[in-house]
Coordinates of C-alpha atoms in Angstrom, one line a residue:
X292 CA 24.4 -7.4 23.9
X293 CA 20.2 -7.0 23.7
X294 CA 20.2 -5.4 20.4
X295 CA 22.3 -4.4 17.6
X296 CA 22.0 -2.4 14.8
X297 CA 23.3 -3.4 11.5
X298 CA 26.6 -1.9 10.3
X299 CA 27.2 0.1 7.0
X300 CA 29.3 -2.7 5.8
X301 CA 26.9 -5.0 7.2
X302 CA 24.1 -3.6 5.2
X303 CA 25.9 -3.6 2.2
X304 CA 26.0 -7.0 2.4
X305 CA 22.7 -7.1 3.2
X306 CA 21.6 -5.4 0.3
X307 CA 23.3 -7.4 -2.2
X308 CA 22.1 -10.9 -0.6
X309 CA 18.8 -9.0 -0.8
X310 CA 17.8 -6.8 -4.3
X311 CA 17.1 -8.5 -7.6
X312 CA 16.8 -6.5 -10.4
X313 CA 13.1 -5.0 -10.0
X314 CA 13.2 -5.0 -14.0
X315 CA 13.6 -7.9 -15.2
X316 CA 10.5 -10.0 -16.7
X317 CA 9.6 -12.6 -14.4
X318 CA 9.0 -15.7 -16.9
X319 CA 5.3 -16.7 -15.6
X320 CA 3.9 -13.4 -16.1
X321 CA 4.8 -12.8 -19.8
X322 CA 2.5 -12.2 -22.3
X323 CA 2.6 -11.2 -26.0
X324 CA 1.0 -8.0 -27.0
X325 CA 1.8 -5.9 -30.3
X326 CA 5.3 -7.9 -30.4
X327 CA 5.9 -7.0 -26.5
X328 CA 6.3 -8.8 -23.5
X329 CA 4.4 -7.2 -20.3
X330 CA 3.8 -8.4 -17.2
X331 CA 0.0 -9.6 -17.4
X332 CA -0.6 -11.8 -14.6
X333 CA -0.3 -9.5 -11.6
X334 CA -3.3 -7.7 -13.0
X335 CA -5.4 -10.9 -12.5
X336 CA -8.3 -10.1 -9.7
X337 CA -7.1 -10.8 -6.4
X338 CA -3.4 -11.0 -7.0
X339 CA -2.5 -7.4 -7.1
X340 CA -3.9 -7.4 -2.8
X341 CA -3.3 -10.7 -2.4
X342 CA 0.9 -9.4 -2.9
X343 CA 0.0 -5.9 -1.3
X344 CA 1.0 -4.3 -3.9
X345 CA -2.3 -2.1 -3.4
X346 CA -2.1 -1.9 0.5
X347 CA -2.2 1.5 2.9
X348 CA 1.0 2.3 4.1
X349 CA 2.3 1.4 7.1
X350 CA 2.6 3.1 10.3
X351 CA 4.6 2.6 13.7
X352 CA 1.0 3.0 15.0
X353 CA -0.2 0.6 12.8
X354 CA 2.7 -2.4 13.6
X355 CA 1.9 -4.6 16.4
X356 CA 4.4 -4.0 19.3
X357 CA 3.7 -7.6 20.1
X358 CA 3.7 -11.2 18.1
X359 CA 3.5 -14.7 19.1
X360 CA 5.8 -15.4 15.8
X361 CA 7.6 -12.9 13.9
X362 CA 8.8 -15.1 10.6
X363 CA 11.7 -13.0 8.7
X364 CA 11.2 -13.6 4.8
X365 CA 7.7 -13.5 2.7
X366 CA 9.2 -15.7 -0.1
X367 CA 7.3 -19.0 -0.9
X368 CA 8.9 -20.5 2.4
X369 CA 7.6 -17.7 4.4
X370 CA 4.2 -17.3 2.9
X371 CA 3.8 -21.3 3.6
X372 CA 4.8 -20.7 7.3
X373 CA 2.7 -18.3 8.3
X374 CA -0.2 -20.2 6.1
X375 CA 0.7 -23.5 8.0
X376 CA 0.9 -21.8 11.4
X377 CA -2.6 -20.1 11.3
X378 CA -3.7 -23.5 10.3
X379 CA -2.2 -25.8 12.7
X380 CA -3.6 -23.1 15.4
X381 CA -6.8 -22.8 14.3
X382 CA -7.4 -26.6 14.6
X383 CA -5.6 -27.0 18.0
X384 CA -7.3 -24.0 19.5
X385 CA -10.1 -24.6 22.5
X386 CA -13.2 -21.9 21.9
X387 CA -12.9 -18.9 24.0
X388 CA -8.9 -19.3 22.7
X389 CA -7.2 -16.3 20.9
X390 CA -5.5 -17.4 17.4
X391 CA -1.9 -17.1 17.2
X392 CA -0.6 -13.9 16.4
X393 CA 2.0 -14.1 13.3
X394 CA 3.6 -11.5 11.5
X395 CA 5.3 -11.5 8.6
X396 CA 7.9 -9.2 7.4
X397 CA 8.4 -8.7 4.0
X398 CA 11.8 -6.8 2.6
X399 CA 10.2 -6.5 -1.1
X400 CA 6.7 -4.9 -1.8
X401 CA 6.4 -7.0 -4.7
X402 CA 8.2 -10.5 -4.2
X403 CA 10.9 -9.1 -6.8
X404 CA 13.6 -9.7 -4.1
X405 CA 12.8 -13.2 -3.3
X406 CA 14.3 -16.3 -4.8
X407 CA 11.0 -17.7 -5.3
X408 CA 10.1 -15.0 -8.0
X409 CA 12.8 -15.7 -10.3
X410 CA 11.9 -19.9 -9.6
X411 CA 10.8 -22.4 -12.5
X412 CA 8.0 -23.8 -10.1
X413 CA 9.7 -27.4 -10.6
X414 CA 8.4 -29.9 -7.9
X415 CA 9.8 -33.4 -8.3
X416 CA 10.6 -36.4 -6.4
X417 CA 13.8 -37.6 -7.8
X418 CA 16.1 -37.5 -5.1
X419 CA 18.2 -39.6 -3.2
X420 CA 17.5 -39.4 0.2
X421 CA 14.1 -40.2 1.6
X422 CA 13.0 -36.4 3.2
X423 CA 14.5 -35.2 0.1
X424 CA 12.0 -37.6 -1.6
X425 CA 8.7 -37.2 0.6
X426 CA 9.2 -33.4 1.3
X427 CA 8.2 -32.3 -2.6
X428 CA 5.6 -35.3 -3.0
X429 CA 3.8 -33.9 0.0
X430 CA 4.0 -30.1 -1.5
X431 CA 2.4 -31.7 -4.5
X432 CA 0.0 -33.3 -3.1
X433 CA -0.8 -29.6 -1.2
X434 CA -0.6 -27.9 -4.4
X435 CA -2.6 -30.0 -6.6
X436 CA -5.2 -29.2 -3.5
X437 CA -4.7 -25.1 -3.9
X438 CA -8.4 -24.6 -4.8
X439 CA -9.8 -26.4 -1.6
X440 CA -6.6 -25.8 0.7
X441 CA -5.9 -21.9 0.0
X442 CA -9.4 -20.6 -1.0
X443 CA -10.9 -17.1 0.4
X444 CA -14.6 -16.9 1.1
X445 CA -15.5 -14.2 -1.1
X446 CA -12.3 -14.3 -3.5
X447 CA -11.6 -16.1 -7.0
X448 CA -10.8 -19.9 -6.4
X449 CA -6.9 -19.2 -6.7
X450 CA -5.5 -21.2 -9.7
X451 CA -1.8 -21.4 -9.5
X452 CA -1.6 -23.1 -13.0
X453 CA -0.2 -26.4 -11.7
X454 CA 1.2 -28.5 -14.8
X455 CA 1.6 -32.0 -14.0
X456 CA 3.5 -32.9 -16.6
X457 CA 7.0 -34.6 -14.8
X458 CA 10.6 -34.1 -14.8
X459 CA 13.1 -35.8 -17.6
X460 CA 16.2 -36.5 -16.5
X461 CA 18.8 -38.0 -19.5
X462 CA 22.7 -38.7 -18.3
X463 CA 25.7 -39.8 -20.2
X464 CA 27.6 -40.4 -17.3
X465 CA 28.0 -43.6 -15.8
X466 CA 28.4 -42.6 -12.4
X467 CA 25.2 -40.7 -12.4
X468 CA 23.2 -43.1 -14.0
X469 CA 24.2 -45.5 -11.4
X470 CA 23.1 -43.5 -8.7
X471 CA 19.8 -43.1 -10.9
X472 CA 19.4 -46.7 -10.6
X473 CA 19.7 -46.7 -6.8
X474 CA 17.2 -43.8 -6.4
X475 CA 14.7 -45.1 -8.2
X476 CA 14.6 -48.0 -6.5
X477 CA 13.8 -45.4 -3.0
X478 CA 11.9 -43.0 -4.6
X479 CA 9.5 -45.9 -5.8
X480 CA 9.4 -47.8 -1.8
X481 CA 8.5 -44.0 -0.8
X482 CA 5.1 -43.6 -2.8
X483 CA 7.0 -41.3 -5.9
X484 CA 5.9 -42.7 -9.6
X485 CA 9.1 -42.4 -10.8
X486 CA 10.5 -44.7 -14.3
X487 CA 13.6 -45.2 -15.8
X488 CA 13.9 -45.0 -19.5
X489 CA 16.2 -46.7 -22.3
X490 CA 17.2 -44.8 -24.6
X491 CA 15.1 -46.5 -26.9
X492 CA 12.2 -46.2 -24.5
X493 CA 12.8 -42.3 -24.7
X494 CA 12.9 -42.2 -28.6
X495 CA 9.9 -43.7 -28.2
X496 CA 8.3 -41.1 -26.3
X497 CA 10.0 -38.3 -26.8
X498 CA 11.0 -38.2 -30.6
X499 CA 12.7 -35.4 -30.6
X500 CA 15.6 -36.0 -28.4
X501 CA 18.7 -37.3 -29.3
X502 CA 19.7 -40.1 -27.5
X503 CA 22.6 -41.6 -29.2
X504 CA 24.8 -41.2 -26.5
X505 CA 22.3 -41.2 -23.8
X506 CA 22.7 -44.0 -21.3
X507 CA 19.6 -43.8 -18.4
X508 CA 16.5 -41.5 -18.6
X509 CA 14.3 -41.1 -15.3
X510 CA 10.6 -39.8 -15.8
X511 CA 8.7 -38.8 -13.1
X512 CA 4.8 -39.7 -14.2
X513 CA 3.0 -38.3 -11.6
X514 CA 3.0 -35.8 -8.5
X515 CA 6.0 -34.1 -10.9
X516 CA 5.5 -30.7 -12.8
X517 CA 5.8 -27.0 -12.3
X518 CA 3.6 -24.0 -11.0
X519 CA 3.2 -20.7 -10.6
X520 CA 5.4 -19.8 -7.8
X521 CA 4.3 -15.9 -7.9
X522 CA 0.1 -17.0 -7.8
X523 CA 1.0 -19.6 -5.4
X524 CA 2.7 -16.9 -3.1
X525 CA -0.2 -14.8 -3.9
X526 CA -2.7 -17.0 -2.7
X527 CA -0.9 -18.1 0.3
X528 CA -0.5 -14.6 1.6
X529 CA -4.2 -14.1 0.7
X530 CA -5.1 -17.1 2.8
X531 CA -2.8 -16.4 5.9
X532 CA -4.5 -13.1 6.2
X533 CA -7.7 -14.0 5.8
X534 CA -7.0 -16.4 8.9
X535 CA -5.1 -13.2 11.0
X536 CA -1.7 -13.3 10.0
X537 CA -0.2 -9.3 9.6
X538 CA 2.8 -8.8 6.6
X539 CA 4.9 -5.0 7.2
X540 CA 6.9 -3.9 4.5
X541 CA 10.0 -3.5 5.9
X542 CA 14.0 -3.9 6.4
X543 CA 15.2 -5.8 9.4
X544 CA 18.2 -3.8 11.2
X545 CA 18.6 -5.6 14.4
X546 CA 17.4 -8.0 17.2
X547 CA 17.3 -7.6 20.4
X548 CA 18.5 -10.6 22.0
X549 CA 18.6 -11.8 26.1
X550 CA 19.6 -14.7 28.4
X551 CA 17.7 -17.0 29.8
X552 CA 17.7 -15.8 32.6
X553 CA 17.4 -12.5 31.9
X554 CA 20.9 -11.1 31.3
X555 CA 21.4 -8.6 28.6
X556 CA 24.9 -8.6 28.7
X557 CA 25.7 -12.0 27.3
X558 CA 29.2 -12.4 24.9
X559 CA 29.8 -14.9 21.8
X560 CA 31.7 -17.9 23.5
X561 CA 28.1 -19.5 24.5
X562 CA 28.0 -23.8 25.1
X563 CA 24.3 -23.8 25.1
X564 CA 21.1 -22.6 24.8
X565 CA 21.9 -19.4 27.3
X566 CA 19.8 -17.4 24.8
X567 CA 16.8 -15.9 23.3
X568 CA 15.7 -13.5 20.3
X569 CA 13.2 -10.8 22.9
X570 CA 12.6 -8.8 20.1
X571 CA 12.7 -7.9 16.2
X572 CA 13.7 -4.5 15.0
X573 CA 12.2 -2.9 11.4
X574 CA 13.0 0.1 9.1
X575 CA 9.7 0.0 7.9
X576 CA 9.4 1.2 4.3
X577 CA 7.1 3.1 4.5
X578 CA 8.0 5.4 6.9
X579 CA 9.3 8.8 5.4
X580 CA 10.9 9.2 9.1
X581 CA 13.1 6.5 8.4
X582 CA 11.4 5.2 11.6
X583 CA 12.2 1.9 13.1
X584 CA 9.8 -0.3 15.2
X585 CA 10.4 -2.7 17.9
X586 CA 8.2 -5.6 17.9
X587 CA 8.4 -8.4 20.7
X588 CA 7.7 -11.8 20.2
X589 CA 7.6 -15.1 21.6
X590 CA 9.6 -16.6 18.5
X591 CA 11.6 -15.6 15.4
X592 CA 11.9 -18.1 12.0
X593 CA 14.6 -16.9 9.5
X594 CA 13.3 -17.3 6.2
X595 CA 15.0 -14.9 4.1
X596 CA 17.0 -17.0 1.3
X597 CA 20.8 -15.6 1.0
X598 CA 19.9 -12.9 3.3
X599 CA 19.4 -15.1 6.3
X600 CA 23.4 -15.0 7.1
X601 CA 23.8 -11.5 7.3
X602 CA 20.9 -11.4 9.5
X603 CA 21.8 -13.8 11.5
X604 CA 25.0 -12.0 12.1
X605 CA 23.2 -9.8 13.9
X606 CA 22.5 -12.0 16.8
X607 CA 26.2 -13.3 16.7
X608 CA 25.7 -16.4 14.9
X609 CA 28.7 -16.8 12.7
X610 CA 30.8 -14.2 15.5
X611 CA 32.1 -16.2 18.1
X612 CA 34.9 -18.1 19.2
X613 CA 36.2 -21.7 17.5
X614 CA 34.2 -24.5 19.7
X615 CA 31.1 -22.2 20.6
X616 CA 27.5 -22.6 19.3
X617 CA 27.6 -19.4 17.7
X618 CA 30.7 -19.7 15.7
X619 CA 29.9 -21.6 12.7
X620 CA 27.7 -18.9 10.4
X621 CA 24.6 -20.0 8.3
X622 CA 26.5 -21.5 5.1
X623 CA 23.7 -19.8 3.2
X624 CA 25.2 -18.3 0.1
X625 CA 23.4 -16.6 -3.3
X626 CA 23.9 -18.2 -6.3
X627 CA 23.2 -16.5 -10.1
X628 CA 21.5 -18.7 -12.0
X629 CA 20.4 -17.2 -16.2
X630 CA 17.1 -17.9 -18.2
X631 CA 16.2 -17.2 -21.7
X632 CA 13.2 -17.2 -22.9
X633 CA 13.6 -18.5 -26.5
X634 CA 10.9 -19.7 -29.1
X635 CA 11.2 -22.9 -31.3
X636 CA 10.1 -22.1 -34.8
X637 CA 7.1 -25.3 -34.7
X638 CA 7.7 -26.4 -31.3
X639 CA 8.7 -29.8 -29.6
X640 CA 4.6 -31.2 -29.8
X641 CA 1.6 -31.0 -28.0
X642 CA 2.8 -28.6 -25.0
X643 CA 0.4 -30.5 -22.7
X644 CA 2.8 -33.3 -23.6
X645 CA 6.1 -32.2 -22.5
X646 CA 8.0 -32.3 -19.6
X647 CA 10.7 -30.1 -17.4
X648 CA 13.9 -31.1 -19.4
X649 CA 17.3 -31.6 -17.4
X650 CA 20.0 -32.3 -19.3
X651 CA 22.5 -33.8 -16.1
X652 CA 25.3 -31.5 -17.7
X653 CA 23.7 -28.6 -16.0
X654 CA 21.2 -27.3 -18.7
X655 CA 17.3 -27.7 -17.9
X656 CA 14.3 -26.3 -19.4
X657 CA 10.4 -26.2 -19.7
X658 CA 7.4 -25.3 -21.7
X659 CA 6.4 -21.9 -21.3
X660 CA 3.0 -22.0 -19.4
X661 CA 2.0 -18.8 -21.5
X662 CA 3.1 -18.5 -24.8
X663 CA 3.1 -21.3 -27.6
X664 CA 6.0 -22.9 -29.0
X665 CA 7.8 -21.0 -26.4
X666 CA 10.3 -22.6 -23.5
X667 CA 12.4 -21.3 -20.3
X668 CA 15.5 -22.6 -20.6
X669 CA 17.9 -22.2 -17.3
X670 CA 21.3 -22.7 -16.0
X671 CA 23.9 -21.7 -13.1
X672 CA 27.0 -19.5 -14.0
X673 CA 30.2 -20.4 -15.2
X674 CA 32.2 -21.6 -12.5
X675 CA 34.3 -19.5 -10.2
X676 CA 32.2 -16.6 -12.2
X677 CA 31.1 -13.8 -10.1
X678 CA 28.7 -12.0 -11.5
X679 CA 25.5 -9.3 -10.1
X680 CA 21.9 -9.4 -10.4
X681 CA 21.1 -7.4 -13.1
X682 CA 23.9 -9.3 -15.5
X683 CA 23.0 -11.5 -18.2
X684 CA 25.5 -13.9 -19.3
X685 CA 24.5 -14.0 -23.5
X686 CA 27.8 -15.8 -23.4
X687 CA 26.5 -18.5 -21.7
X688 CA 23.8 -19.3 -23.7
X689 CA 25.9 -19.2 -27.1
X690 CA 29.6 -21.1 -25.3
X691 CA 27.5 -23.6 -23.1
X692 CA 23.5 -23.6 -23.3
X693 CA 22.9 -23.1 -27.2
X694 CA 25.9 -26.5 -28.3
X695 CA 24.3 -28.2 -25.6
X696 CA 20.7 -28.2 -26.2
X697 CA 21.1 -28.1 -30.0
X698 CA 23.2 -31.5 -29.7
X699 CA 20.7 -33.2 -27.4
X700 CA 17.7 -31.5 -29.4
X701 CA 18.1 -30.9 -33.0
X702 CA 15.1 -29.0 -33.4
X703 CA 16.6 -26.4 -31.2
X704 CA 19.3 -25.5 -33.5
X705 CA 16.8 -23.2 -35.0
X706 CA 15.3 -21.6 -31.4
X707 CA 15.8 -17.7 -30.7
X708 CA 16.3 -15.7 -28.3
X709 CA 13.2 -13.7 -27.5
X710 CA 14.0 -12.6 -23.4
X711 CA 17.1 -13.4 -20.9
X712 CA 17.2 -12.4 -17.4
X713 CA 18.6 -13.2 -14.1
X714 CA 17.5 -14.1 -10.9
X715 CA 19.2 -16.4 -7.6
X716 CA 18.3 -18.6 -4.7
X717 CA 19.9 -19.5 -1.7
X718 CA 22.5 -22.7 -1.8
X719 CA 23.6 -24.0 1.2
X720 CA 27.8 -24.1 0.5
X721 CA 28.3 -27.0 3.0
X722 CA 26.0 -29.8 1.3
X723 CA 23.4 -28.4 -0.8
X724 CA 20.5 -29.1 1.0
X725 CA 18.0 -27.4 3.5
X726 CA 18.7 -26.2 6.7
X727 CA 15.3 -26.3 8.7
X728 CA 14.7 -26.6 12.5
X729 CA 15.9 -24.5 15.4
X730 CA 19.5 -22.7 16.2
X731 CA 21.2 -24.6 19.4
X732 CA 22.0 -21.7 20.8
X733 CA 18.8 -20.1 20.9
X734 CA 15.6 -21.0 22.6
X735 CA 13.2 -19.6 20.5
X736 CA 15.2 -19.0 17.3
X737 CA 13.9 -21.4 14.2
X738 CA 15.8 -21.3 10.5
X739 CA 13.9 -22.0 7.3
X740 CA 16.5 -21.0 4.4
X741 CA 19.3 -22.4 2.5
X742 CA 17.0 -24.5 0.1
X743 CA 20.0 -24.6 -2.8
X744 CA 16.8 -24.2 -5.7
X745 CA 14.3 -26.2 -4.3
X746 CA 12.4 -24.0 -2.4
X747 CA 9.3 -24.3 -3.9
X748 CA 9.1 -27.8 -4.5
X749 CA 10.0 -28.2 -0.4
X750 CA 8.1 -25.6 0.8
X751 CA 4.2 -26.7 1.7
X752 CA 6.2 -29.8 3.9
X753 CA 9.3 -27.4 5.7
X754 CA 6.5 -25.0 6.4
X755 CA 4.7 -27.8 8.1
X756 CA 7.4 -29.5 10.0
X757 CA 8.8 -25.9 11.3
X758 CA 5.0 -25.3 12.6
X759 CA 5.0 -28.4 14.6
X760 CA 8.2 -27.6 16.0
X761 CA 7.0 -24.2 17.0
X762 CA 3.7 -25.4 18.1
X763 CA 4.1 -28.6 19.8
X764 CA 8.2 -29.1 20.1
X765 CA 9.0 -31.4 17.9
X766 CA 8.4 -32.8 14.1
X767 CA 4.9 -34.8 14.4
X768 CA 4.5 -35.9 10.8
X769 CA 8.1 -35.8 8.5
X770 CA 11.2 -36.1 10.7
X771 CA 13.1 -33.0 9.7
X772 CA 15.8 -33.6 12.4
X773 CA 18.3 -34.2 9.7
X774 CA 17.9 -31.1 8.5
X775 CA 19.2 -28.9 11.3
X776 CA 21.6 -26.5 11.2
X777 CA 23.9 -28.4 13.7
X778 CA 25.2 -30.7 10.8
X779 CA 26.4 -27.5 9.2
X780 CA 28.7 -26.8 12.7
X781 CA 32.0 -27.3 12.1
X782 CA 32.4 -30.3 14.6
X783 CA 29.7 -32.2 12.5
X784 CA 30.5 -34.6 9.8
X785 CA 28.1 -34.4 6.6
X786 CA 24.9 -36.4 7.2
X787 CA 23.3 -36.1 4.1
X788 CA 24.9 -37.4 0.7
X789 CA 25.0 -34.2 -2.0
X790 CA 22.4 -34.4 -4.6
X791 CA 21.8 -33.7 -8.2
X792 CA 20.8 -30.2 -7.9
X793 CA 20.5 -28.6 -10.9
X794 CA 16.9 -27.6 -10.8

């Protein structure tokens, strides 16, 4: 079938894997005023274009009818693609050349609706396997270079308030602390300055903890810390216009998909790569017409978090028979996670001095980059609990988060709730990791999605790996292979051992 338009039910679905709540306070932006909290960053200079919030509407006049890469998805992912594809281009193109044509579409005027918004802007190393390991020490590296790597001619050097100040992980289980053991000793052969602590060792440091029945910390010294995901998006967009990339506001409702060899009337039970995506369709937003463009290209990337399964339904993948290459569907599933912003009556020290906390019972937290004596303190629902968007669980923090933190941190037996919200990200249900690369059915069909909370911290090196493999046709730095979608098939084994993903 050469196109298809998405369902009512479909949509629904859509929707849901789609919309945050547009009012809750995104964490990084908060800022005290008259005993308020207001969203104060997005009127720094350049931020407010750089997210388009203060663009010209867009026409079906004004939308290409033609791309060289459409990428689905303006999250952090998305925003590094096309960055990393105007790049690569740039320096591969002869003179006389024309760049690459990229275009972007983005499903949420203000990054409200991506995963990346509601994100802690953790980047760490500790990991078990070694892509897992070198993916988030090369994003550091690329982030701690934002002024040189992502700076406009004519535009404030972007700051995207790195904090290189580590991760601190504490465990009480045995069984975790041996793995701890074991990937410290990779993470260390791999470049990453990773330590583990005694829990004398993190007394020593870190006062305030309580470590009585803390068997292994692990400390991340260097290359480890948290950002700005919103300014980093922000300055990424800014940059990947600046070298010709196009963003449309807009819905995707279809794709119009062909053979090979040029048959448009292809079914589901397909053994290999018959297929291609021809062309992307688009409710653009702006259009008071509820008008819908067509807009060719010579590939599509899917990088649009949980939304990338329903969308992918719409080229059959997840529709055909047991066997076929289009029956297993994109195990990429949203996930509620719940933050409270809470203040700490004198604080935990010098904030310059702290690290992002994780607890390995599920609870992890971080100084507030904003507001003194302030922290973020995170975790996933309760399990088997089903809840929307907009819901804060309260009960949460006092059954779970509160007797937690309050044990393992005395001082916080006297913290208080000033803000809670929600937000989500994409987990990949069949091992918790990535699924990056290209779809075997498709020719010209790429996936970026799935990254189960570490988005951000992965972003700068999938975004890098998927441009080679568009560009050039295969991985010419990081291997990514392991990350392809075919290990998520259901005639695949696991290939990659689950991780501790809690942050």
């Amino acid at each position: 079938m050469a196109s298809q338009l998405v369902s009512h039910k479909l949509h629904q679905v859509f929707s849901r894997a789609f919309c945050f709540t547009k009012h809750r306070a995104w964490y990084g932006c908060l800022q005290r005023a008259n005993g308020n909290y207001n969203q104060a960053a997005m009127a720094t200079r350049g931020i407010s274009s750089a997210l388009g919030l203060n663009r010209q509407p867009s026409t079906p006049e004004q939308v290409p009818s033609e791309a060289d890469v459409v990428v689905v998805g303006s999250g952090i992912v998305g925003t590094s693609l096309a960055y990393f594809l105007g790049s690569m281009d740039a320096a591969r193109r002869t003179p006389g050349q024309p760049p690459l044509r990229v275009l972007v579409i983005q499903g949420d005027d203000n990054f409200a609706e991506t995963a990346s918004f509601s994100s802690f802007g953790g980047i760490r190393q500790q990991f078990l396997t070694p892509e897992n390991i070198l993916m988030p020490l090369f994003t550091s590296n690329f982030v701690k270079n934002a002024q040189k790597n992502l700076h406009v001619e004519g535009e404030d050097v972007p700051d995207v308030e790195w904090r290189e100040q580590g991760y601190l992980f504490l465990t009480s289980d045995p069984t975790i602390a041996e793995k701890m053991v074991t990937g410290n000793k990779l993470q260390r052969e791999l470049g990453a300055h990773t330590d583990l602590l005694t829990p004398d060792m993190i007394k020593e440091r870190y006062p305030w903890v309580h470590t009585d029945d803390v068997l292994l910390g692990s400390l991340g010294s260097k290359n480890e810390g948290w950002l700005n995901s919103t300014k980093m998006m922000a300055a990424l967009r800014l940059k990947s216009q600046s070298q010709g990339c196009r963003f449309i506001h807009g819905r995707v409702t279809g794709f119009g998909i062909q053979g090979i060899n040029g048959d448009s009337n292809l079914d589901y039970d397909c053994e290999t790569a018959d297929r291609r995506v021809q062309s992307v369709q688009v409710k653009l937003a702006d259009s008071t017409k509820n008008e819908t463009v067509e807009i060719r290209s010579s590939a599509v990337v899917l990088a649009a978090g949980a939304a990338s399964k329903a969308l992918a339904r719409l080229m059959g993948i997840g529709e055909g028979p047991v066997g076929s290459l289009l029956h297993s569907p994109i195990p990429s599933e949203s996930v509620v996670r719940h933050a409270f912003i809470v203040h700490i009556p004198g604080g935990l020290g010098p904030v310059d001095t702290l690290p992002f906390f994780v607890d390995i019972k599920g609870t992890y937290f971080r100084p507030d980059s904003q507001l003194h004596d302030h922290f973020v303190i995170c975790r996933g629902p309760k399990e088997g609990v089903v809840q929307a968007w907009n819901e804060v669980d309260y009960d949460l923090y006092n059954d779970a988060i509160f007797p937690e933190l309050s044990h393992r941190i005395p001082k916080m037996k006297k913290m208080k709730v000033v803000k809670g919200f929600s937000g989500a990200y994409d987990a990949n249900s069949y091992d918790s990791n990535s699924i990056i690369g290209g779809h075997p059915a498709f020719t010209n069909l790429y996936m970026a999605t799935a990254f189960s909370g570490h988005g951000t911290m992965q972003s700068a090196a999938a975004a890098r790996g998927l441009s080679e493999l568009i560009l050039f046709g295969g991985y010419r730095t990081l291997d990514l292979s392991r990350f392809g979608f075919e290990r998520c098939m259901a005639v695949q084994e696991h290939s990659i051992e689950s991780e501790l993903n809690f942050c």
